Amino acid sequence: MNKKVRKAVFPAAGLGTRFLPATKSIPKEMLALVDKPIIQYGVEEALAAGIEQIIIVTGRGKSAIEDHFDVSFELESTLERRGKKELLAITRNVSNMVELSYVRQKEARGLGHAVLMARDLVGDEPFSVILPDDVIDAPVPCLKQMLDVFNQLQGSVLATQIVEGPAISAYGVLDGKQVAGNARVMEVKGMVEKPKPAEAPSKNAIIGRYILTPKIFELLEKTPLGAGGELQLTDGIKGLLETEKVYGYIFEGTRYDAGDKLGMLKATVDFALKREDLGPQFREYLKSLSL
Ligand code: G1P
Protein backbone atom coordinates (compact mmCIF):
# COMPACT_ATOMS: atom_id res chain seq x y z
CA MET A 1 0.00 0.00 0.00
CA ASN A 2 2.49 2.61 1.27
CA LYS A 3 0.31 5.49 0.16
CA LYS A 4 0.15 8.89 1.80
CA VAL A 5 -3.00 9.84 3.72
CA ARG A 6 -4.04 13.10 2.05
CA LYS A 7 -7.74 13.40 2.76
CA ALA A 8 -9.94 13.77 5.81
CA VAL A 9 -13.67 13.06 5.82
CA PHE A 10 -15.82 14.96 8.31
CA PRO A 11 -19.28 13.43 8.78
CA ALA A 12 -21.45 16.43 9.63
CA ALA A 13 -24.99 15.47 8.67
CA GLY A 14 -26.24 14.38 12.10
CA LEU A 15 -29.25 16.03 13.68
CA GLY A 16 -27.56 17.11 16.91
CA THR A 17 -30.53 16.17 19.09
CA ARG A 18 -28.36 16.17 22.23
CA PHE A 19 -28.06 19.93 21.91
CA LEU A 20 -31.65 20.94 21.25
CA PRO A 21 -33.02 23.58 21.08
CA ALA A 22 -29.74 25.27 20.03
CA THR A 23 -29.39 22.85 17.11
CA LYS A 24 -32.87 23.44 15.74
CA SER A 25 -31.47 25.92 13.23
CA ILE A 26 -27.71 25.86 13.90
CA PRO A 27 -25.69 22.82 12.85
CA LYS A 28 -24.13 21.29 15.96
CA GLU A 29 -20.76 21.45 14.20
CA MET A 30 -21.12 25.25 14.28
CA LEU A 31 -21.66 25.54 18.04
CA ALA A 32 -18.92 27.77 19.40
CA LEU A 33 -16.28 26.44 21.74
CA VAL A 34 -15.05 29.77 23.17
CA ASP A 35 -15.04 31.60 19.82
CA LYS A 36 -14.54 28.95 17.16
CA PRO A 37 -17.08 26.46 15.81
CA ILE A 38 -16.23 22.96 16.97
CA ILE A 39 -15.68 21.73 13.39
CA GLN A 40 -12.87 24.26 12.94
CA TYR A 41 -10.87 22.58 15.71
CA GLY A 42 -11.05 19.32 13.75
CA VAL A 43 -10.12 21.02 10.47
CA GLU A 44 -7.13 22.70 12.12
CA GLU A 45 -6.07 19.37 13.60
CA ALA A 46 -6.23 17.73 10.16
CA LEU A 47 -4.17 20.51 8.58
CA ALA A 48 -1.60 20.34 11.38
CA ALA A 49 -1.30 16.62 10.61
CA GLY A 50 -0.50 17.37 6.94
CA ILE A 51 -3.93 16.60 5.44
CA GLU A 52 -4.39 18.35 2.08
CA GLN A 53 -8.07 17.92 1.32
CA ILE A 54 -11.07 18.16 3.58
CA ILE A 55 -14.32 16.45 2.60
CA ILE A 56 -17.38 17.41 4.60
CA VAL A 57 -20.46 15.20 4.49
CA THR A 58 -23.37 17.54 5.05
CA GLY A 59 -27.13 17.36 4.99
CA ARG A 60 -30.20 19.56 5.14
CA GLY A 61 -29.82 22.69 7.26
CA LYS A 62 -26.03 22.55 7.27
CA SER A 63 -25.25 25.41 4.89
CA ALA A 64 -23.77 27.49 7.75
CA ILE A 65 -20.76 25.14 7.63
CA GLU A 66 -20.13 25.95 3.96
CA ASP A 67 -20.58 29.67 4.60
CA HIS A 68 -18.14 29.53 7.50
CA PHE A 69 -15.27 28.23 5.39
CA ASP A 70 -16.14 30.47 2.45
CA VAL A 71 -15.02 34.04 1.71
CA SER A 72 -17.35 36.54 3.36
CA PHE A 73 -16.97 39.55 1.10
CA GLU A 74 -19.32 41.89 3.00
CA LEU A 75 -17.79 41.11 6.37
CA GLU A 76 -14.24 41.42 5.09
CA SER A 77 -14.79 44.76 3.37
CA THR A 78 -16.57 46.15 6.46
CA LEU A 79 -13.72 45.07 8.74
CA GLU A 80 -11.22 46.54 6.29
CA ARG A 81 -13.07 49.87 6.18
CA ARG A 82 -13.17 50.02 9.97
CA GLY A 83 -9.47 49.21 10.25
CA LYS A 84 -10.10 46.03 12.28
CA LYS A 85 -6.93 44.31 11.14
CA GLU A 86 -6.85 41.53 13.69
CA LEU A 87 -10.45 40.48 13.12
CA LEU A 88 -9.93 40.67 9.37
CA ALA A 89 -6.95 38.34 9.64
CA ILE A 90 -8.94 35.87 11.75
CA THR A 91 -11.81 35.94 9.24
CA ARG A 92 -9.58 35.56 6.18
CA ASN A 93 -7.59 32.83 7.83
CA VAL A 94 -10.70 30.63 7.97
CA SER A 95 -11.50 30.91 4.27
CA ASN A 96 -7.87 30.59 3.19
CA MET A 97 -7.33 27.55 5.34
CA VAL A 98 -7.81 24.72 2.90
CA GLU A 99 -9.60 23.32 -0.13
CA LEU A 100 -12.90 21.83 0.95
CA SER A 101 -15.29 19.58 -0.90
CA TYR A 102 -18.83 18.87 0.17
CA VAL A 103 -21.00 15.87 -0.43
CA ARG A 104 -24.55 15.53 0.72
CA GLN A 105 -25.97 12.70 2.80
CA LYS A 106 -29.64 12.89 1.92
CA GLU A 107 -30.88 10.85 4.87
CA ALA A 108 -29.30 10.37 8.30
CA ARG A 109 -28.73 6.62 7.96
CA GLY A 110 -25.73 6.28 10.23
CA LEU A 111 -22.03 7.00 10.42
CA GLY A 112 -21.09 4.17 8.05
CA HIS A 113 -23.51 5.55 5.47
CA ALA A 114 -22.06 9.07 5.90
CA VAL A 115 -18.53 7.78 5.24
CA LEU A 116 -19.77 5.84 2.22
CA MET A 117 -21.05 9.10 0.72
CA ALA A 118 -17.42 10.27 0.45
CA ARG A 119 -16.38 7.25 -1.64
CA ASP A 120 -16.01 9.05 -4.98
CA LEU A 121 -14.18 12.01 -3.46
CA VAL A 122 -11.75 9.78 -1.56
CA GLY A 123 -11.06 7.30 -4.35
CA ASP A 124 -8.67 4.38 -4.00
CA GLU A 125 -6.37 5.62 -1.25
CA PRO A 126 -6.16 5.44 2.53
CA PHE A 127 -7.93 8.35 4.24
CA SER A 128 -8.83 9.71 7.62
CA VAL A 129 -12.18 10.32 9.29
CA ILE A 130 -12.68 12.99 11.94
CA LEU A 131 -15.88 13.21 13.97
CA PRO A 132 -16.19 16.92 14.70
CA ASP A 133 -17.98 16.38 18.05
CA ASP A 134 -14.82 14.86 19.46
CA VAL A 135 -12.53 17.80 20.16
CA ILE A 136 -9.07 16.63 21.18
CA ASP A 137 -6.55 18.83 22.93
CA ALA A 138 -3.13 17.24 22.52
CA PRO A 139 0.55 18.19 22.54
CA VAL A 140 0.90 16.56 19.10
CA PRO A 141 -2.35 16.66 17.06
CA CYS A 142 -4.15 13.34 17.59
CA LEU A 143 -4.40 12.65 13.86
CA LYS A 144 -0.67 13.27 13.47
CA GLN A 145 0.04 10.72 16.20
CA MET A 146 -2.16 8.23 14.35
CA LEU A 147 -0.52 8.90 10.98
CA ASP A 148 2.83 8.02 12.53
CA VAL A 149 1.36 4.66 13.59
CA PHE A 150 -0.21 4.14 10.14
CA ASN A 151 3.06 4.90 8.35
CA GLN A 152 4.86 2.44 10.56
CA LEU A 153 2.34 -0.43 10.59
CA GLN A 154 0.49 0.07 7.28
CA GLY A 155 -2.92 -0.89 8.63
CA SER A 156 -6.08 0.97 9.61
CA VAL A 157 -5.79 2.87 12.91
CA LEU A 158 -8.63 3.76 15.29
CA ALA A 159 -8.23 6.23 18.15
CA THR A 160 -9.18 4.73 21.48
CA GLN A 161 -9.34 5.64 25.14
CA ILE A 162 -10.37 3.91 28.33
CA VAL A 163 -13.96 4.53 29.39
CA GLU A 164 -14.99 3.26 32.82
CA GLY A 165 -18.40 1.94 33.86
CA PRO A 166 -21.73 1.90 32.02
CA ALA A 167 -20.74 4.93 29.89
CA ILE A 168 -18.95 2.42 27.61
CA SER A 169 -22.36 1.65 26.06
CA ALA A 170 -22.26 4.95 24.16
CA TYR A 171 -19.27 3.85 22.08
CA GLY A 172 -17.85 1.34 19.67
CA VAL A 173 -15.69 -0.95 21.83
CA LEU A 174 -12.52 -2.77 20.79
CA ASP A 175 -11.40 -6.29 21.53
CA GLY A 176 -7.72 -6.97 21.03
CA LYS A 177 -4.30 -7.18 22.59
CA GLN A 178 -1.40 -4.85 23.08
CA VAL A 179 1.33 -4.94 20.44
CA ALA A 180 4.64 -6.02 21.98
CA GLY A 181 6.92 -3.09 22.63
CA ASN A 182 4.31 -0.37 22.19
CA ALA A 183 2.01 0.29 25.13
CA ARG A 184 -0.17 2.65 23.08
CA VAL A 185 -0.96 0.30 20.20
CA MET A 186 -3.28 -2.70 20.25
CA GLU A 187 -3.99 -5.15 17.46
CA VAL A 188 -7.75 -5.28 17.09
CA LYS A 189 -9.44 -8.70 16.95
CA GLY A 190 -13.06 -7.61 17.10
CA MET A 191 -15.35 -4.72 17.96
CA VAL A 192 -18.91 -4.05 19.02
CA GLU A 193 -20.97 -0.89 18.49
CA LYS A 194 -22.77 0.35 21.62
CA PRO A 195 -22.68 -2.89 23.65
CA LYS A 196 -24.58 -3.38 26.90
CA PRO A 197 -22.08 -2.75 29.74
CA ALA A 198 -21.91 -6.48 30.57
CA GLU A 199 -21.20 -7.36 26.94
CA ALA A 200 -18.43 -4.82 26.28
CA PRO A 201 -15.28 -6.75 25.26
CA SER A 202 -12.99 -4.18 26.95
CA LYS A 203 -12.86 -0.63 28.28
CA ASN A 204 -11.26 0.58 25.01
CA ALA A 205 -13.80 2.92 23.45
CA ILE A 206 -13.39 4.09 19.86
CA ILE A 207 -12.95 7.88 19.74
CA GLY A 208 -13.78 9.90 16.64
CA ARG A 209 -10.52 9.66 14.68
CA TYR A 210 -9.92 6.91 12.12
CA ILE A 211 -7.39 6.11 9.42
CA LEU A 212 -8.94 3.62 7.04
CA THR A 213 -7.96 1.79 3.90
CA PRO A 214 -10.28 2.25 0.87
CA LYS A 215 -11.48 -1.35 1.18
CA ILE A 216 -13.86 -0.03 3.82
CA PHE A 217 -16.12 1.35 1.06
CA GLU A 218 -16.89 -2.01 -0.55
CA LEU A 219 -17.47 -3.48 2.90
CA LEU A 220 -19.84 -0.69 3.91
CA GLU A 221 -21.82 -1.30 0.70
CA LYS A 222 -22.77 -4.74 1.98
CA THR A 223 -22.84 -4.20 5.73
CA PRO A 224 -26.32 -4.79 7.18
CA LEU A 225 -27.90 -2.18 9.44
CA GLY A 226 -26.65 -2.48 13.01
CA ALA A 227 -27.11 -0.76 16.39
CA GLY A 228 -29.98 1.76 16.36
CA GLY A 229 -31.09 0.51 12.92
CA GLU A 230 -28.20 2.46 11.33
CA LEU A 231 -25.33 1.56 9.03
CA GLN A 232 -22.49 1.55 11.55
CA LEU A 233 -18.90 2.38 10.64
CA THR A 234 -17.82 -0.02 13.39
CA ASP A 235 -19.55 -2.93 11.62
CA GLY A 236 -17.80 -2.05 8.36
CA ILE A 237 -14.40 -1.95 10.06
CA LYS A 238 -15.16 -5.33 11.64
CA GLY A 239 -15.31 -6.65 8.08
CA LEU A 240 -11.83 -5.25 7.38
CA LEU A 241 -10.44 -7.53 10.08
CA GLU A 242 -10.98 -10.55 7.86
CA THR A 243 -8.37 -9.42 5.34
CA GLU A 244 -6.35 -6.60 6.89
CA LYS A 245 -4.76 -5.55 10.14
CA VAL A 246 -6.56 -2.95 12.23
CA TYR A 247 -4.91 -1.20 15.16
CA GLY A 248 -6.28 0.67 18.15
CA TYR A 249 -4.16 3.62 19.24
CA ILE A 250 -4.34 5.05 22.76
CA PHE A 251 -3.66 8.67 21.88
CA GLU A 252 -1.95 11.21 24.06
CA GLY A 253 -4.28 14.10 24.86
CA THR A 254 -7.65 15.01 26.30
CA ARG A 255 -10.84 14.35 24.41
CA TYR A 256 -14.02 16.34 24.92
CA ASP A 257 -17.43 15.27 23.65
CA ALA A 258 -18.44 18.74 22.48
CA GLY A 259 -21.70 17.40 21.04
CA ASP A 260 -22.88 16.85 24.61
CA LYS A 261 -23.85 19.66 27.00
CA LEU A 262 -21.60 18.63 29.88
CA GLY A 263 -18.71 17.83 27.54
CA MET A 264 -19.06 21.23 25.89
CA LEU A 265 -19.09 22.98 29.29
CA LYS A 266 -15.89 21.18 30.34
CA ALA A 267 -14.20 22.01 27.05
CA THR A 268 -15.26 25.65 27.33
CA VAL A 269 -13.73 26.01 30.81
CA ASP A 270 -10.47 24.24 29.90
CA PHE A 271 -9.97 25.98 26.55
CA ALA A 272 -10.85 29.42 27.96
CA LEU A 273 -8.42 28.98 30.88
CA LYS A 274 -5.63 28.21 28.39
CA ARG A 275 -6.23 31.35 26.35
CA GLU A 276 -3.76 34.18 26.89
CA ASP A 277 -6.37 36.85 26.29
CA LEU A 278 -9.13 35.34 28.46
CA GLY A 279 -7.44 32.90 30.84
CA PRO A 280 -6.25 35.20 33.66
CA GLN A 281 -9.57 37.04 34.03
CA PHE A 282 -11.60 33.87 33.66
CA ARG A 283 -9.50 32.14 36.32
CA GLU A 284 -10.15 35.04 38.72
CA TYR A 285 -13.84 34.79 38.01
CA LEU A 286 -13.94 31.04 38.63
CA LYS A 287 -12.02 31.47 41.90
CA SER A 288 -14.53 34.05 43.07
CA LEU A 289 -17.41 31.57 42.77
CA SER A 290 -18.41 30.03 46.06
CA LEU A 291 -18.83 26.46 44.89
C1 G1P B 1 -19.75 7.19 16.97
C2 G1P B 1 -19.28 5.78 16.62
C3 G1P B 1 -18.75 5.07 17.86
C4 G1P B 1 -17.66 5.91 18.50
C5 G1P B 1 -18.17 7.33 18.79
C6 G1P B 1 -17.03 8.22 19.27
O1 G1P B 1 -20.87 7.09 17.79
O2 G1P B 1 -20.37 5.06 16.06
O3 G1P B 1 -18.24 3.81 17.50
O4 G1P B 1 -17.26 5.28 19.71
O5 G1P B 1 -18.71 7.93 17.61
O6 G1P B 1 -17.45 9.52 19.57
P1 G1P B 1 -21.90 8.33 18.04
O7 G1P B 1 -21.23 9.20 19.06
O8 G1P B 1 -22.07 9.01 16.73
O9 G1P B 1 -23.15 7.69 18.58
Tab-separated table of C-alpha atoms in Angstrom, residues 12-291:
chain	number	residue	atom	x	y	z
A	12	ALA	CA	-21.451	16.429	9.635
A	13	ALA	CA	-24.988	15.473	8.670
A	14	GLY	CA	-26.236	14.376	12.100
A	15	LEU	CA	-29.250	16.034	13.683
A	16	GLY	CA	-27.561	17.113	16.906
A	17	THR	CA	-30.526	16.174	19.086
A	18	ARG	CA	-28.363	16.167	22.231
A	19	PHE	CA	-28.064	19.927	21.914
A	20	LEU	CA	-31.654	20.941	21.254
A	21	PRO	CA	-33.023	23.583	21.084
A	22	ALA	CA	-29.739	25.267	20.028
A	23	THR	CA	-29.388	22.855	17.114
A	24	LYS	CA	-32.868	23.438	15.743
A	25	SER	CA	-31.473	25.917	13.230
A	26	ILE	CA	-27.710	25.860	13.899
A	27	PRO	CA	-25.686	22.819	12.845
A	28	LYS	CA	-24.133	21.285	15.960
A	29	GLU	CA	-20.765	21.450	14.201
A	30	MET	CA	-21.122	25.248	14.276
A	31	LEU	CA	-21.659	25.544	18.038
A	32	ALA	CA	-18.918	27.774	19.395
A	33	LEU	CA	-16.281	26.445	21.737
A	34	VAL	CA	-15.050	29.768	23.173
A	35	ASP	CA	-15.036	31.604	19.817
A	36	LYS	CA	-14.539	28.949	17.161
A	37	PRO	CA	-17.080	26.462	15.811
A	38	ILE	CA	-16.227	22.964	16.965
A	39	ILE	CA	-15.684	21.727	13.390
A	40	GLN	CA	-12.874	24.261	12.941
A	41	TYR	CA	-10.874	22.579	15.709
A	42	GLY	CA	-11.049	19.320	13.749
A	43	VAL	CA	-10.121	21.021	10.467
A	44	GLU	CA	-7.134	22.705	12.123
A	45	GLU	CA	-6.069	19.366	13.600
A	46	ALA	CA	-6.233	17.732	10.161
A	47	LEU	CA	-4.168	20.508	8.580
A	48	ALA	CA	-1.602	20.340	11.382
A	49	ALA	CA	-1.301	16.622	10.614
A	50	GLY	CA	-0.501	17.368	6.944
A	51	ILE	CA	-3.925	16.603	5.435
A	52	GLU	CA	-4.389	18.353	2.080
A	53	GLN	CA	-8.067	17.920	1.323
A	54	ILE	CA	-11.075	18.157	3.581
A	55	ILE	CA	-14.322	16.450	2.605
A	56	ILE	CA	-17.383	17.413	4.602
A	57	VAL	CA	-20.457	15.202	4.488
A	58	THR	CA	-23.371	17.544	5.054
A	59	GLY	CA	-27.135	17.355	4.991
A	60	ARG	CA	-30.199	19.560	5.144
A	61	GLY	CA	-29.824	22.688	7.256
A	62	LYS	CA	-26.029	22.555	7.271
A	63	SER	CA	-25.249	25.414	4.889
A	64	ALA	CA	-23.766	27.492	7.750
A	65	ILE	CA	-20.764	25.137	7.632
A	66	GLU	CA	-20.132	25.947	3.960
A	67	ASP	CA	-20.577	29.669	4.603
A	68	HIS	CA	-18.143	29.529	7.503
A	69	PHE	CA	-15.266	28.225	5.394
A	70	ASP	CA	-16.140	30.469	2.446
A	71	VAL	CA	-15.021	34.038	1.713
A	72	SER	CA	-17.349	36.542	3.358
A	73	PHE	CA	-16.974	39.555	1.095
A	74	GLU	CA	-19.318	41.887	3.002
A	75	LEU	CA	-17.790	41.111	6.370
A	76	GLU	CA	-14.241	41.420	5.089
A	77	SER	CA	-14.786	44.764	3.371
A	78	THR	CA	-16.565	46.152	6.456
A	79	LEU	CA	-13.723	45.067	8.739
A	80	GLU	CA	-11.218	46.537	6.286
A	81	ARG	CA	-13.067	49.873	6.183
A	82	ARG	CA	-13.172	50.019	9.967
A	83	GLY	CA	-9.471	49.207	10.252
A	84	LYS	CA	-10.096	46.028	12.281
A	85	LYS	CA	-6.933	44.313	11.136
A	86	GLU	CA	-6.846	41.530	13.687
A	87	LEU	CA	-10.450	40.476	13.118
A	88	LEU	CA	-9.931	40.671	9.375
A	89	ALA	CA	-6.948	38.342	9.637
A	90	ILE	CA	-8.937	35.866	11.746
A	91	THR	CA	-11.812	35.935	9.243
A	92	ARG	CA	-9.581	35.555	6.179
A	93	ASN	CA	-7.588	32.826	7.828
A	94	VAL	CA	-10.700	30.627	7.972
A	95	SER	CA	-11.504	30.908	4.272
A	96	ASN	CA	-7.865	30.587	3.191
A	97	MET	CA	-7.333	27.554	5.344
A	98	VAL	CA	-7.810	24.718	2.898
A	99	GLU	CA	-9.605	23.316	-0.129
A	100	LEU	CA	-12.896	21.834	0.951
A	101	SER	CA	-15.294	19.581	-0.904
A	102	TYR	CA	-18.826	18.870	0.170
A	103	VAL	CA	-21.003	15.873	-0.428
A	104	ARG	CA	-24.546	15.533	0.716
A	105	GLN	CA	-25.973	12.702	2.802
A	106	LYS	CA	-29.641	12.888	1.922
A	107	GLU	CA	-30.880	10.853	4.867
A	108	ALA	CA	-29.302	10.372	8.303
A	109	ARG	CA	-28.726	6.618	7.960
A	110	GLY	CA	-25.732	6.278	10.234
A	111	LEU	CA	-22.028	7.000	10.420
A	112	GLY	CA	-21.093	4.175	8.047
A	113	HIS	CA	-23.509	5.555	5.470
A	114	ALA	CA	-22.056	9.067	5.895
A	115	VAL	CA	-18.531	7.780	5.243
A	116	LEU	CA	-19.772	5.836	2.222
A	117	MET	CA	-21.053	9.103	0.720
A	118	ALA	CA	-17.415	10.267	0.449
A	119	ARG	CA	-16.376	7.252	-1.639
A	120	ASP	CA	-16.006	9.047	-4.980
A	121	LEU	CA	-14.176	12.005	-3.462
A	122	VAL	CA	-11.752	9.781	-1.560
A	123	GLY	CA	-11.058	7.305	-4.350
A	124	ASP	CA	-8.673	4.381	-4.002
A	125	GLU	CA	-6.369	5.621	-1.253
A	126	PRO	CA	-6.160	5.441	2.532
A	127	PHE	CA	-7.931	8.351	4.237
A	128	SER	CA	-8.831	9.707	7.623
A	129	VAL	CA	-12.179	10.321	9.295
A	130	ILE	CA	-12.683	12.994	11.942
A	131	LEU	CA	-15.877	13.213	13.967
A	132	PRO	CA	-16.193	16.923	14.697
A	133	ASP	CA	-17.985	16.376	18.051
A	134	ASP	CA	-14.824	14.863	19.464
A	135	VAL	CA	-12.528	17.802	20.158
A	136	ILE	CA	-9.070	16.628	21.184
A	137	ASP	CA	-6.548	18.828	22.926
A	138	ALA	CA	-3.126	17.238	22.519
A	139	PRO	CA	0.547	18.191	22.536
A	140	VAL	CA	0.897	16.562	19.101
A	141	PRO	CA	-2.350	16.661	17.065
A	142	CYS	CA	-4.147	13.345	17.590
A	143	LEU	CA	-4.404	12.648	13.857
A	144	LYS	CA	-0.668	13.271	13.467
A	145	GLN	CA	0.041	10.717	16.200
A	146	MET	CA	-2.157	8.229	14.355
A	147	LEU	CA	-0.521	8.901	10.985
A	148	ASP	CA	2.831	8.019	12.534
A	149	VAL	CA	1.356	4.658	13.590
A	150	PHE	CA	-0.210	4.140	10.142
A	151	ASN	CA	3.064	4.904	8.355
A	152	GLN	CA	4.859	2.441	10.555
A	153	LEU	CA	2.345	-0.432	10.591
A	154	GLN	CA	0.490	0.066	7.285
A	155	GLY	CA	-2.923	-0.892	8.626
A	156	SER	CA	-6.081	0.972	9.607
A	157	VAL	CA	-5.785	2.868	12.909
A	158	LEU	CA	-8.627	3.762	15.290
A	159	ALA	CA	-8.234	6.226	18.150
A	160	THR	CA	-9.184	4.732	21.477
A	161	GLN	CA	-9.339	5.642	25.141
A	162	ILE	CA	-10.370	3.908	28.330
A	163	VAL	CA	-13.963	4.531	29.387
A	164	GLU	CA	-14.989	3.264	32.820
A	165	GLY	CA	-18.397	1.943	33.857
A	166	PRO	CA	-21.732	1.898	32.020
A	167	ALA	CA	-20.737	4.925	29.889
A	168	ILE	CA	-18.952	2.421	27.613
A	169	SER	CA	-22.364	1.648	26.058
A	170	ALA	CA	-22.257	4.951	24.161
A	171	TYR	CA	-19.270	3.848	22.079
A	172	GLY	CA	-17.853	1.344	19.673
A	173	VAL	CA	-15.690	-0.947	21.825
A	174	LEU	CA	-12.520	-2.770	20.785
A	175	ASP	CA	-11.402	-6.292	21.530
A	176	GLY	CA	-7.716	-6.973	21.035
A	177	LYS	CA	-4.302	-7.184	22.589
A	178	GLN	CA	-1.404	-4.847	23.080
A	179	VAL	CA	1.331	-4.937	20.444
A	180	ALA	CA	4.637	-6.024	21.978
A	181	GLY	CA	6.921	-3.086	22.629
A	182	ASN	CA	4.311	-0.367	22.190
A	183	ALA	CA	2.012	0.285	25.129
A	184	ARG	CA	-0.165	2.652	23.082
A	185	VAL	CA	-0.958	0.296	20.197
A	186	MET	CA	-3.275	-2.703	20.246
A	187	GLU	CA	-3.991	-5.152	17.464
A	188	VAL	CA	-7.746	-5.275	17.091
A	189	LYS	CA	-9.441	-8.696	16.945
A	190	GLY	CA	-13.059	-7.614	17.100
A	191	MET	CA	-15.347	-4.720	17.956
A	192	VAL	CA	-18.914	-4.048	19.015
A	193	GLU	CA	-20.967	-0.890	18.491
A	194	LYS	CA	-22.771	0.349	21.617
A	195	PRO	CA	-22.679	-2.887	23.648
A	196	LYS	CA	-24.575	-3.377	26.898
A	197	PRO	CA	-22.081	-2.754	29.736
A	198	ALA	CA	-21.909	-6.482	30.573
A	199	GLU	CA	-21.197	-7.356	26.935
A	200	ALA	CA	-18.426	-4.822	26.282
A	201	PRO	CA	-15.280	-6.745	25.260
A	202	SER	CA	-12.995	-4.180	26.948
A	203	LYS	CA	-12.857	-0.627	28.283
A	204	ASN	CA	-11.265	0.576	25.012
A	205	ALA	CA	-13.804	2.921	23.450
A	206	ILE	CA	-13.386	4.094	19.860
A	207	ILE	CA	-12.953	7.876	19.736
A	208	GLY	CA	-13.777	9.900	16.637
A	209	ARG	CA	-10.520	9.662	14.677
A	210	TYR	CA	-9.922	6.912	12.124
A	211	ILE	CA	-7.393	6.113	9.422
A	212	LEU	CA	-8.940	3.624	7.036
A	213	THR	CA	-7.960	1.787	3.895
A	214	PRO	CA	-10.277	2.251	0.871
A	215	LYS	CA	-11.484	-1.348	1.175
A	216	ILE	CA	-13.859	-0.030	3.820
A	217	PHE	CA	-16.115	1.346	1.056
A	218	GLU	CA	-16.885	-2.007	-0.553
A	219	LEU	CA	-17.474	-3.478	2.898
A	220	LEU	CA	-19.845	-0.686	3.907
A	221	GLU	CA	-21.822	-1.298	0.697
A	222	LYS	CA	-22.773	-4.745	1.977
A	223	THR	CA	-22.836	-4.197	5.735
A	224	PRO	CA	-26.318	-4.786	7.184
A	225	LEU	CA	-27.903	-2.183	9.443
A	226	GLY	CA	-26.652	-2.477	13.013
A	227	ALA	CA	-27.112	-0.764	16.390
A	228	GLY	CA	-29.975	1.757	16.359
A	229	GLY	CA	-31.090	0.512	12.921
A	230	GLU	CA	-28.201	2.464	11.335
A	231	LEU	CA	-25.325	1.564	9.029
A	232	GLN	CA	-22.493	1.549	11.551
A	233	LEU	CA	-18.904	2.375	10.635
A	234	THR	CA	-17.818	-0.017	13.392
A	235	ASP	CA	-19.547	-2.926	11.620
A	236	GLY	CA	-17.804	-2.048	8.359
A	237	ILE	CA	-14.398	-1.952	10.064
A	238	LYS	CA	-15.160	-5.329	11.638
A	239	GLY	CA	-15.309	-6.653	8.082
A	240	LEU	CA	-11.834	-5.254	7.384
A	241	LEU	CA	-10.439	-7.530	10.081
A	242	GLU	CA	-10.975	-10.548	7.857
A	243	THR	CA	-8.374	-9.424	5.341
A	244	GLU	CA	-6.353	-6.602	6.888
A	245	LYS	CA	-4.762	-5.546	10.143
A	246	VAL	CA	-6.560	-2.946	12.229
A	247	TYR	CA	-4.913	-1.200	15.161
A	248	GLY	CA	-6.280	0.671	18.155
A	249	TYR	CA	-4.160	3.620	19.240
A	250	ILE	CA	-4.339	5.047	22.759
A	251	PHE	CA	-3.665	8.672	21.884
A	252	GLU	CA	-1.953	11.211	24.059
A	253	GLY	CA	-4.280	14.103	24.856
A	254	THR	CA	-7.655	15.012	26.297
A	255	ARG	CA	-10.841	14.349	24.409
A	256	TYR	CA	-14.023	16.338	24.921
A	257	ASP	CA	-17.429	15.269	23.651
A	258	ALA	CA	-18.441	18.737	22.484
A	259	GLY	CA	-21.700	17.405	21.038
A	260	ASP	CA	-22.879	16.849	24.606
A	261	LYS	CA	-23.849	19.655	26.996
A	262	LEU	CA	-21.601	18.634	29.877
A	263	GLY	CA	-18.710	17.829	27.536
A	264	MET	CA	-19.065	21.228	25.894
A	265	LEU	CA	-19.088	22.984	29.289
A	266	LYS	CA	-15.895	21.178	30.344
A	267	ALA	CA	-14.195	22.009	27.054
A	268	THR	CA	-15.255	25.651	27.333
A	269	VAL	CA	-13.733	26.008	30.806
A	270	ASP	CA	-10.474	24.237	29.901
A	271	PHE	CA	-9.973	25.983	26.548
A	272	ALA	CA	-10.849	29.422	27.963
A	273	LEU	CA	-8.415	28.976	30.880
A	274	LYS	CA	-5.634	28.214	28.389
A	275	ARG	CA	-6.227	31.352	26.351
A	276	GLU	CA	-3.757	34.180	26.887
A	277	ASP	CA	-6.374	36.849	26.290
A	278	LEU	CA	-9.126	35.338	28.460
A	279	GLY	CA	-7.445	32.904	30.837
A	280	PRO	CA	-6.249	35.197	33.655
A	281	GLN	CA	-9.566	37.037	34.028
A	282	PHE	CA	-11.604	33.872	33.658
A	283	ARG	CA	-9.504	32.139	36.323
A	284	GLU	CA	-10.150	35.042	38.724
A	285	TYR	CA	-13.844	34.791	38.013
A	286	LEU	CA	-13.935	31.035	38.626
A	287	LYS	CA	-12.019	31.472	41.897
A	288	SER	CA	-14.535	34.045	43.068
A	289	LEU	CA	-17.412	31.573	42.770
A	290	SER	CA	-18.405	30.035	46.064
A	291	LEU	CA	-18.827	26.458	44.887
